[in-house]
PDB file of C-alpha atoms in Angstrom:
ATOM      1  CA  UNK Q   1      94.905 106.048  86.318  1.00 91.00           C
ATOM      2  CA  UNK Q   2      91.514 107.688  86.487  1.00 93.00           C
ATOM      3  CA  UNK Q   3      92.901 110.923  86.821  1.00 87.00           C
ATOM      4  CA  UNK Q   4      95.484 110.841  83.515  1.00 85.00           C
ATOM      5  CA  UNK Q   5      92.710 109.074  81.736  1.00 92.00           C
ATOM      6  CA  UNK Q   6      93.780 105.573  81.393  1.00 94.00           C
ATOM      7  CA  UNK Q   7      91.500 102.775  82.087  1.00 96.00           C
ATOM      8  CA  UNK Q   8      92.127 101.231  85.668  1.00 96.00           C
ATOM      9  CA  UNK Q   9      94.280  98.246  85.826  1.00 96.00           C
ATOM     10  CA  UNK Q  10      92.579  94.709  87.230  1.00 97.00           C
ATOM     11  CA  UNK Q  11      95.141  91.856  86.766  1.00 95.00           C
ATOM     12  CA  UNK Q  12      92.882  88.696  86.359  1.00 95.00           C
ATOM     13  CA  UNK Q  13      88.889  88.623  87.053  1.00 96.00           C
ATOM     14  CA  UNK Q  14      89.497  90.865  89.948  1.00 97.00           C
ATOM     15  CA  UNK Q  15      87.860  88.383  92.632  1.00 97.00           C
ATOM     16  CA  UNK Q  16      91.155  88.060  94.474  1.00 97.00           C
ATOM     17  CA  UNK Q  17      90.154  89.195  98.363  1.00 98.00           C
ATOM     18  CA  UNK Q  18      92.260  91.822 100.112  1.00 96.00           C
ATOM     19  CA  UNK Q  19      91.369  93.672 103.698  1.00 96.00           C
ATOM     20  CA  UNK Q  20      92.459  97.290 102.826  1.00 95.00           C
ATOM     21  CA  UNK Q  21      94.094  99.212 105.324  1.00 95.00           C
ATOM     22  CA  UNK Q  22      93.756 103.284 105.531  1.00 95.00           C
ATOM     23  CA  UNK Q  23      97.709 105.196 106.158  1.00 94.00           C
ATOM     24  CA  UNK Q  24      95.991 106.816 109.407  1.00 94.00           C
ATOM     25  CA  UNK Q  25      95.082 103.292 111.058  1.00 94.00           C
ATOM     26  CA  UNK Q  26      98.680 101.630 110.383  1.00 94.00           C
ATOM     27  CA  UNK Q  27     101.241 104.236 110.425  1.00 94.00           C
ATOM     28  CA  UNK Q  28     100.284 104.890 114.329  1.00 94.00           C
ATOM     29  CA  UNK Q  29     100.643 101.124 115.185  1.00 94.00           C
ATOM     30  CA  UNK Q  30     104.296 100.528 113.399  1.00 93.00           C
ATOM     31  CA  UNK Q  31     105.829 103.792 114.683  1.00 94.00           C
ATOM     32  CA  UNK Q  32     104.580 102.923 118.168  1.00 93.00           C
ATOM     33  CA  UNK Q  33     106.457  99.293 117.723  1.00 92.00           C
ATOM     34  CA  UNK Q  34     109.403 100.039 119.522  1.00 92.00           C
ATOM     35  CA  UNK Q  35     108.125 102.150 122.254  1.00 94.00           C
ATOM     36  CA  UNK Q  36     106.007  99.279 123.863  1.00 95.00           C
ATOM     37  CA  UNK Q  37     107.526  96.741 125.460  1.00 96.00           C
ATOM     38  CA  UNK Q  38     104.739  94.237 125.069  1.00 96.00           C
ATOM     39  CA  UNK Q  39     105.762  94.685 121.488  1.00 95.00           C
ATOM     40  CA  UNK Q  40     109.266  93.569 121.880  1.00 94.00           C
ATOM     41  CA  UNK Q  41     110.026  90.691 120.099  1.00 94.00           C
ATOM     42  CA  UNK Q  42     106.977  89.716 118.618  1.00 95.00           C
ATOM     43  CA  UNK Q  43     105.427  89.862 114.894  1.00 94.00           C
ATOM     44  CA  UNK Q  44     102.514  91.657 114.094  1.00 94.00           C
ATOM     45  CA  UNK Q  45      99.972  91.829 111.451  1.00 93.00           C
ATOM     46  CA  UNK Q  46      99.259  95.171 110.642  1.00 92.00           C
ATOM     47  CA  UNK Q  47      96.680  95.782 108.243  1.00 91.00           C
ATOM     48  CA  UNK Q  48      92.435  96.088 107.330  1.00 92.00           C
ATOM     49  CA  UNK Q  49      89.978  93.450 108.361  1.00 93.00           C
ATOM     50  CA  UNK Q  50      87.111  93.667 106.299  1.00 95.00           C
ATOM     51  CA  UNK Q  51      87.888  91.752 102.984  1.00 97.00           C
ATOM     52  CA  UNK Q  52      87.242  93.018  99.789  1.00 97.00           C
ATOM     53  CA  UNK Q  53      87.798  91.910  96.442  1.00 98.00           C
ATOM     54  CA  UNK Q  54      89.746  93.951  93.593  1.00 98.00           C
ATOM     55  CA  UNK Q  55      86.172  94.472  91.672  1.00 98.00           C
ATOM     56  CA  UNK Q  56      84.547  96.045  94.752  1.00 98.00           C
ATOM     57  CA  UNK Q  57      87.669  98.406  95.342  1.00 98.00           C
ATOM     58  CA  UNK Q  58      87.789  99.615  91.674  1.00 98.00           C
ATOM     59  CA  UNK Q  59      83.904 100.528  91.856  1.00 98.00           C
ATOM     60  CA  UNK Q  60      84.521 102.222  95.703  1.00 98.00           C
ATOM     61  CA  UNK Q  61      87.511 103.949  93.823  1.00 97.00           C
ATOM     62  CA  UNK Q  62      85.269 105.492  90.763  1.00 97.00           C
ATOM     63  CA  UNK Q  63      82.713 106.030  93.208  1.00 97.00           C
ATOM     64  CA  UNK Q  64      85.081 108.063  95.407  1.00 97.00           C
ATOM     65  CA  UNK Q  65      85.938 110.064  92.252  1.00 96.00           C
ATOM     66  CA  UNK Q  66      82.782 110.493  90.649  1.00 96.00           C
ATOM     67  CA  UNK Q  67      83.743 108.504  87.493  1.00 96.00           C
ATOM     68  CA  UNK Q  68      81.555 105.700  87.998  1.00 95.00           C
ATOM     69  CA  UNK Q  69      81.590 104.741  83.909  1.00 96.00           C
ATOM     70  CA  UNK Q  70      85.346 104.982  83.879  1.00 97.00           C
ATOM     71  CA  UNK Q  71      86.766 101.680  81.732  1.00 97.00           C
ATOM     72  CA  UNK Q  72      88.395  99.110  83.444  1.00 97.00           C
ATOM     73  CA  UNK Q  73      91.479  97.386  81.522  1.00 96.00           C
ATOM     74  CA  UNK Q  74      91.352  93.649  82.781  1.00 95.00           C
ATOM     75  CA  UNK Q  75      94.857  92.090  82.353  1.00 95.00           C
ATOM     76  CA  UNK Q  76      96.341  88.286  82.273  1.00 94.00           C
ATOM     77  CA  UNK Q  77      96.605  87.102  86.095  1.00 93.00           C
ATOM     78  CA  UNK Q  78      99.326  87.495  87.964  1.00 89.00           C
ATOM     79  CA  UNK Q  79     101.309  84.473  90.153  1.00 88.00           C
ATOM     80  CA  UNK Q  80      99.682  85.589  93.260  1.00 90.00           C
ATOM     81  CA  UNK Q  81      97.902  84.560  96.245  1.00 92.00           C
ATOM     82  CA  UNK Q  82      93.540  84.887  95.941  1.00 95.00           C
ATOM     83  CA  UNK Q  83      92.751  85.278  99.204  1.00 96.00           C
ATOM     84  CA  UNK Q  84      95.167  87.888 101.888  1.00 94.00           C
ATOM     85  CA  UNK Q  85      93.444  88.336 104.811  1.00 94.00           C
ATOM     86  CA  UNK Q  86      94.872  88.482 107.988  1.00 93.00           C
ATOM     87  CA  UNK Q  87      94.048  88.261 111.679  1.00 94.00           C
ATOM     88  CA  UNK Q  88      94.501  91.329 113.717  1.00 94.00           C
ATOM     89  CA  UNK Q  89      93.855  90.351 117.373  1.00 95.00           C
ATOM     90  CA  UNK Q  90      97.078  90.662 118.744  1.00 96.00           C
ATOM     91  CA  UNK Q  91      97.465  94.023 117.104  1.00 95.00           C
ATOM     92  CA  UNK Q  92      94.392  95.082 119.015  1.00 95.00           C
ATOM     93  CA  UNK Q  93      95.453  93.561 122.456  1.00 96.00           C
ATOM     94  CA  UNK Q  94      98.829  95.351 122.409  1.00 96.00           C
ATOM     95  CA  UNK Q  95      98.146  98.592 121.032  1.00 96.00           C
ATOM     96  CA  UNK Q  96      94.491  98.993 121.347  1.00 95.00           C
ATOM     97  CA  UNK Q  97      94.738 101.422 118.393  1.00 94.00           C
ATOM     98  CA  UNK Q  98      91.213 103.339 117.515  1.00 93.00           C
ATOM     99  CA  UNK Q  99      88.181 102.032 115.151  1.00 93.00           C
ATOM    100  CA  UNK Q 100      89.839 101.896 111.815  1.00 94.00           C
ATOM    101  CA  UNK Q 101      88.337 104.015 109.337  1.00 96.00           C
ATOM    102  CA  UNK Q 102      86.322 101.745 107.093  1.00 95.00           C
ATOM    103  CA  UNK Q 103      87.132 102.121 103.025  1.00 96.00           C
ATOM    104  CA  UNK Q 104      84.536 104.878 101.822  1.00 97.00           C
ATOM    105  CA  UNK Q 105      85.266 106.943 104.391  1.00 97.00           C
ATOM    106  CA  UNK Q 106      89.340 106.080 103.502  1.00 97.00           C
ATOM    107  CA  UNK Q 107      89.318 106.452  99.660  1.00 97.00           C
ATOM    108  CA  UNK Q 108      87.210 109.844 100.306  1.00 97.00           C
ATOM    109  CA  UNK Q 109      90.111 111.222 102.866  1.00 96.00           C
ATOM    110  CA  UNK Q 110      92.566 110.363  99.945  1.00 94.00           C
ATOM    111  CA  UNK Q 111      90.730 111.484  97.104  1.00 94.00           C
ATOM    112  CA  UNK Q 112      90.095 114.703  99.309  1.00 94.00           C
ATOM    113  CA  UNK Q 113      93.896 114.721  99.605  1.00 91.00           C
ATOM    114  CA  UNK Q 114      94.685 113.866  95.948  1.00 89.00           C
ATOM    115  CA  UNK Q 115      92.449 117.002  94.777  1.00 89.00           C
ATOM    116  CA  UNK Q 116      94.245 119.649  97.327  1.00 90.00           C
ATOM    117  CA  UNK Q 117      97.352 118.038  96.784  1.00 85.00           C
ATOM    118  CA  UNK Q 118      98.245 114.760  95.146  1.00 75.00           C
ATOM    119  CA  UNK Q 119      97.104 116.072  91.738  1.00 69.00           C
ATOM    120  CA  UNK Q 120     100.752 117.753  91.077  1.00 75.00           C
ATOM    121  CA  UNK Q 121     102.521 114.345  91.210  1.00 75.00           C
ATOM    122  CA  UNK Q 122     103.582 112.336  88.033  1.00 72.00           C
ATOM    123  CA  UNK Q 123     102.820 109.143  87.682  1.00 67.00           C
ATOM    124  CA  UNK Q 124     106.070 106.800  88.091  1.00 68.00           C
ATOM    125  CA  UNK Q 125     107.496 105.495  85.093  1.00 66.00           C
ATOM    126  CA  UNK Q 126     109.722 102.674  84.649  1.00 59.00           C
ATOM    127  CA  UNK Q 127     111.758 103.329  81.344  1.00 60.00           C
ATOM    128  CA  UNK Q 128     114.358 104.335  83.219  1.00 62.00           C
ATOM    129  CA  UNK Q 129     115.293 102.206  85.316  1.00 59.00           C
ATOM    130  CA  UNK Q 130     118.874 100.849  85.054  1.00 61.00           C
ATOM    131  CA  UNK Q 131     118.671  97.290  86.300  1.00 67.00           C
ATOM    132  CA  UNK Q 132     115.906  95.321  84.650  1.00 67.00           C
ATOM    133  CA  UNK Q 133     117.210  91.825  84.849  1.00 74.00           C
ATOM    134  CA  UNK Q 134     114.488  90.239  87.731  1.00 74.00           C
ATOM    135  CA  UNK Q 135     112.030  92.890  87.466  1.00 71.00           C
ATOM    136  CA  UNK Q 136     108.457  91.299  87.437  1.00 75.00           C
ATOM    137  CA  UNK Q 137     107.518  91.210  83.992  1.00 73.00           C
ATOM    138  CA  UNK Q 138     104.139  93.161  84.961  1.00 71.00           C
ATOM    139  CA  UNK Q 139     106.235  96.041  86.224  1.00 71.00           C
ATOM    140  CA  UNK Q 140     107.678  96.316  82.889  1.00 69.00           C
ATOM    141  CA  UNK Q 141     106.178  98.205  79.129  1.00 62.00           C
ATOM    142  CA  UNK Q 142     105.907  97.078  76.082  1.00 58.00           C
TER     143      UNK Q 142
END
């Protein structure tokens, strides 16, 4: 949103707590899945451990981009849960996968990435979707 110039999208007050997870720490793990066989039949969470609320992403996101004044558009909550946060031990005593990379040093990679080569995508629109009976109403435009 910050790059096509539309304020960044917080749905509620932006306190709800998430552990973000960096595409280099959790691809790895889930491709791997099959190949161990201490993995076999058992569930995994894959994902970040140090939690984070929406409001502290959205500044680490302008920060990352240099657009600290950019406008945040705060919209009605969403039917969701407040607090996602999940335990990764088992993760770690299967696969022992590396330090993660932490969420600076994540949203710089991808903004790094954006600049040399995200920058040519579109944003994804909805209008034309066929089927819009049970799509969540946030997904959909006025």
């Amino acid at each position: 949103q910050i790059a096509h110039k539309q304020p960044m999208s917080i749905f509620g007050d932006g306190e709800q707590v998430r552990a973000f997870s960096y595409i280099d720490d959790v691809a790895p793990v889930i491709s791997r899945g099959p190949l161990v066989p201490a993995a076999r039949n058992e569930v995994f969470n894959v994902g970040g451990d140090i939690p984070y609320t929406v409001n502290e992403l959205s500044a680490e996101i302008r920060s990352a981009l240099g657009a600290l004044d950019h406008p945040v558009a705060n919209h009605p909550a969403r039917l969701e849960v407040v607090v996602a946060v999940s335990n990764h031990d088992k993760i770690r005593e299967v696969f022992q996968p590396p330090e993660p990379i932490d969420l600076k040093e994540g949203l710089k990679r991808t903004v790094e990435w954006y600049r040399s080569r995200g920058k040519f995508l579109s944003p994804v629109e909805f209008e034309n979707v066929e089927i819009k009976e049970k799509m969540p109403q946030s997904w959909l435009r006025d």
